[in-house]
Tab-separated table of C-alpha atoms in Angstrom:
chain	number	residue	atom	x	y	z
A	163	MET	CA	171.716	175.664	-40.595
A	164	HIS	CA	172.037	174.222	-37.447
A	165	ARG	CA	169.726	173.979	-35.190
A	166	ARG	CA	170.697	174.268	-31.666
A	167	ARG	CA	170.630	171.996	-28.852
A	168	GLY	CA	169.257	173.496	-25.004
A	169	ARG	CA	169.405	171.489	-22.120
A	170	GLY	CA	168.112	167.867	-21.402
A	171	GLN	CA	168.409	167.978	-25.511
A	172	SER	CA	170.042	164.338	-26.886
A	173	ASP	CA	170.957	163.645	-29.447
A	174	ASP	CA	169.135	161.038	-31.615
A	175	ARG	CA	172.290	158.870	-32.895
A	176	SER	CA	173.630	158.657	-30.234
A	177	GLU	CA	170.846	157.034	-28.611
A	178	ARG	CA	170.380	154.937	-30.711
A	179	GLY	CA	173.941	153.672	-30.757
A	180	ALA	CA	174.253	152.944	-26.774
A	181	ALA	CA	170.069	150.748	-27.151
A	182	LEU	CA	172.299	148.279	-30.064
A	183	VAL	CA	175.435	148.676	-27.622
A	184	GLU	CA	172.848	146.706	-24.639
A	185	PHE	CA	171.938	144.892	-26.608
A	186	ALA	CA	174.883	143.957	-27.682
A	187	LEU	CA	175.719	142.957	-24.507
A	188	VAL	CA	172.307	141.176	-23.440
A	189	ALA	CA	171.551	139.340	-26.583
A	190	PRO	CA	173.626	136.825	-25.983
A	191	LEU	CA	173.000	135.522	-22.320
A	192	LEU	CA	169.208	135.996	-23.583
A	193	PHE	CA	169.970	133.802	-26.568
A	194	LEU	CA	171.824	130.703	-24.300
A	195	LEU	CA	168.227	130.856	-21.549
A	196	LEU	CA	166.716	131.115	-24.638
A	197	PHE	CA	168.327	127.330	-26.059
A	198	GLY	CA	169.007	125.895	-22.514
A	199	ILE	CA	165.415	126.288	-21.735
A	200	VAL	CA	165.163	123.564	-25.062
A	201	GLU	CA	167.319	121.918	-24.980
A	202	PHE	CA	166.277	120.527	-21.901
A	203	GLY	CA	162.630	120.298	-21.972
A	204	MET	CA	164.598	118.237	-25.228
A	205	ALA	CA	165.872	116.647	-23.132
A	206	PHE	CA	163.286	116.572	-20.150
A	207	ASN	CA	160.886	114.894	-23.062
A	208	ASP	CA	163.868	111.763	-24.079
A	209	PHE	CA	163.666	111.355	-20.350
A	210	ILE	CA	159.940	110.771	-20.140
A	211	ALA	CA	159.984	108.972	-23.234
A	212	VAL	CA	162.713	106.348	-21.460
A	213	ARG	CA	160.779	106.316	-18.136
A	214	ASN	CA	158.130	105.577	-19.999
A	215	GLY	CA	159.202	103.054	-21.531
A	216	SER	CA	160.911	100.921	-19.269
A	217	ARG	CA	158.059	101.543	-17.017
A	218	GLU	CA	156.310	99.222	-19.316
A	219	GLY	CA	158.721	96.533	-20.938
A	220	ALA	CA	158.810	96.005	-16.982
A	221	ARG	CA	154.549	95.583	-17.313
A	222	THR	CA	154.962	92.929	-20.618
A	223	ALA	CA	158.217	90.589	-17.948
A	224	VAL	CA	155.957	90.168	-15.017
A	225	VAL	CA	152.608	89.106	-17.539
A	226	ASN	CA	154.909	87.421	-20.365
A	227	ASP	CA	153.350	88.665	-22.811
A	228	VAL	CA	156.477	87.963	-25.342
A	229	ASN	CA	154.044	87.738	-28.232
A	230	GLY	CA	154.070	90.080	-31.660
A	231	ALA	CA	157.519	91.392	-30.500
A	232	PRO	CA	159.336	94.179	-33.005
A	233	SER	CA	162.590	92.901	-34.255
A	234	CYS	CA	164.827	95.406	-33.410
A	235	THR	CA	169.029	95.652	-33.472
A	236	ILE	CA	170.172	94.263	-29.810
A	237	THR	CA	174.226	94.342	-28.925
A	238	GLY	CA	174.775	90.682	-27.944
A	239	SER	CA	172.850	88.164	-28.026
A	240	PRO	CA	170.303	87.041	-24.957
A	241	ALA	CA	169.505	83.792	-24.108
A	242	ASN	CA	166.423	82.687	-25.860
A	243	ALA	CA	163.783	84.559	-28.532
A	244	ALA	CA	161.290	85.697	-25.232
A	245	THR	CA	163.783	87.389	-23.687
A	246	LYS	CA	164.601	89.565	-27.688
A	247	ALA	CA	160.481	89.641	-26.581
A	248	ILE	CA	161.147	92.349	-24.255
A	249	VAL	CA	163.904	93.809	-24.985
A	250	CYS	CA	163.186	94.747	-29.279
A	251	LYS	CA	158.932	95.711	-27.233
A	252	THR	CA	161.149	98.146	-24.192
A	253	LYS	CA	162.521	99.794	-27.291
A	254	SER	CA	159.838	100.378	-29.251
A	255	ARG	CA	158.131	101.498	-27.284
A	256	ILE	CA	160.696	104.675	-25.670
A	257	GLY	CA	160.953	105.226	-29.085
A	258	LEU	CA	164.099	107.057	-29.097
A	259	ASP	CA	166.574	105.489	-31.863
A	260	GLU	CA	166.381	101.967	-31.278
A	261	ASP	CA	170.127	101.945	-32.140
A	262	ASP	CA	171.292	103.812	-29.265
A	263	VAL	CA	168.873	102.513	-26.080
A	264	LYS	CA	170.180	100.071	-24.387
A	265	VAL	CA	168.164	97.846	-21.809
A	266	ARG	CA	168.751	95.828	-18.915
A	267	ILE	CA	166.993	92.764	-17.329
A	268	SER	CA	167.552	91.401	-14.518
A	269	LEU	CA	165.424	88.671	-12.691
A	270	ASP	CA	165.569	88.569	-8.994
A	271	GLY	CA	164.019	84.812	-9.186
A	272	THR	CA	161.110	82.607	-11.057
A	273	ALA	CA	158.395	81.794	-9.011
A	274	ILE	CA	155.280	83.716	-8.991
A	275	GLY	CA	156.328	86.904	-6.040
A	276	ASP	CA	160.118	86.844	-7.535
A	277	THR	CA	161.168	90.649	-9.079
A	278	VAL	CA	162.080	91.567	-12.515
A	279	THR	CA	164.195	94.550	-12.912
A	280	VAL	CA	164.207	96.083	-15.834
A	281	CYS	CA	166.159	99.644	-16.952
A	282	ALA	CA	166.936	101.296	-20.304
A	283	SER	CA	169.461	104.408	-20.796
A	284	TYR	CA	170.028	107.053	-23.599
A	285	PRO	CA	172.535	108.715	-23.792
A	286	VAL	CA	171.493	112.535	-24.682
A	287	GLN	CA	171.686	114.712	-27.126
A	288	SER	CA	171.700	118.597	-27.867
A	289	GLY	CA	169.122	119.303	-30.744
A	290	SER	CA	170.964	122.974	-31.479
A	291	GLY	CA	174.845	122.489	-30.787
A	292	LEU	CA	174.766	124.415	-28.596
A	293	LEU	CA	175.439	123.510	-24.693
A	294	ALA	CA	177.080	120.110	-26.045
A	295	PRO	CA	179.935	120.523	-24.830
A	296	LEU	CA	177.580	120.471	-21.519
A	297	LEU	CA	175.352	117.251	-22.226
A	298	SER	CA	178.196	115.486	-24.070
A	299	GLY	CA	178.490	112.100	-22.176
A	300	LYS	CA	175.883	112.228	-19.992
A	301	THR	CA	172.792	109.218	-20.072
A	302	LEU	CA	169.537	108.865	-19.201
A	303	THR	CA	168.681	105.979	-17.035
A	304	SER	CA	165.060	105.153	-15.675
A	305	LYS	CA	165.485	101.634	-14.020
A	306	VAL	CA	161.570	100.188	-12.657
A	307	THR	CA	161.364	96.688	-10.426
A	308	MET	CA	158.413	94.745	-10.695
A	309	ARG	CA	156.924	91.341	-9.161
A	310	LEU	CA	155.769	88.674	-11.347
A	311	GLU	CA	152.306	88.088	-12.458
A	312	GLN	CA	153.499	85.031	-14.358
A	313	VAL	CA	156.916	82.181	-14.261
A	314	PRO	CA	158.756	84.210	-16.705
A	315	LYS	CA	160.515	82.185	-19.369
A	316	PHE	CA	162.749	84.498	-20.392
A	317	THR	CA	166.184	84.599	-18.373
A	318	GLY	CA	168.279	88.110	-17.282
A	319	PHE	CA	170.527	89.961	-19.863
A	320	THR	CA	172.731	92.986	-19.957
A	321	GLU	CA	173.200	94.452	-23.637
A	322	GLY	CA	176.575	96.040	-23.387
A	323	GLY	CA	176.813	99.405	-23.222
A	324	THR	CA	174.352	100.272	-20.317
A	325	ALA	CA	174.122	102.430	-17.940
A	326	CYS	CA	172.522	100.171	-15.515
């Protein structure tokens, strides 16, 4: 025995089908938005790391704190050990993949009061791969300039591949 539907009543199966179609239309946009927020958060976190690391590297340079520097891999050869120490401390403070972090140190002079600029760059990487086409080729860069408080023991240096 079939029930007759009266006016205003609908079939539950057709409503479920409509909800499924609506979800299928909205889900890709929802997931793109969600993954976009996550990717942006990860890239912004990397930018903050690059910014803080380059600031700490510049501070290390202006006070000539070249003792106890960690070792690191550098593209090219710095002029002296003090320069390598500042580059390695900057990379260490950034805390990202040291092979991808590139550092540039430039001096405007060697007298107290002259400026030193430490610039660091790091390529943006996609965590999920969903937004990789939009992020590929982008580089996070931070440049910090401070006045020398000590006569520098280091020299200027530009690591190959830096975006500074």
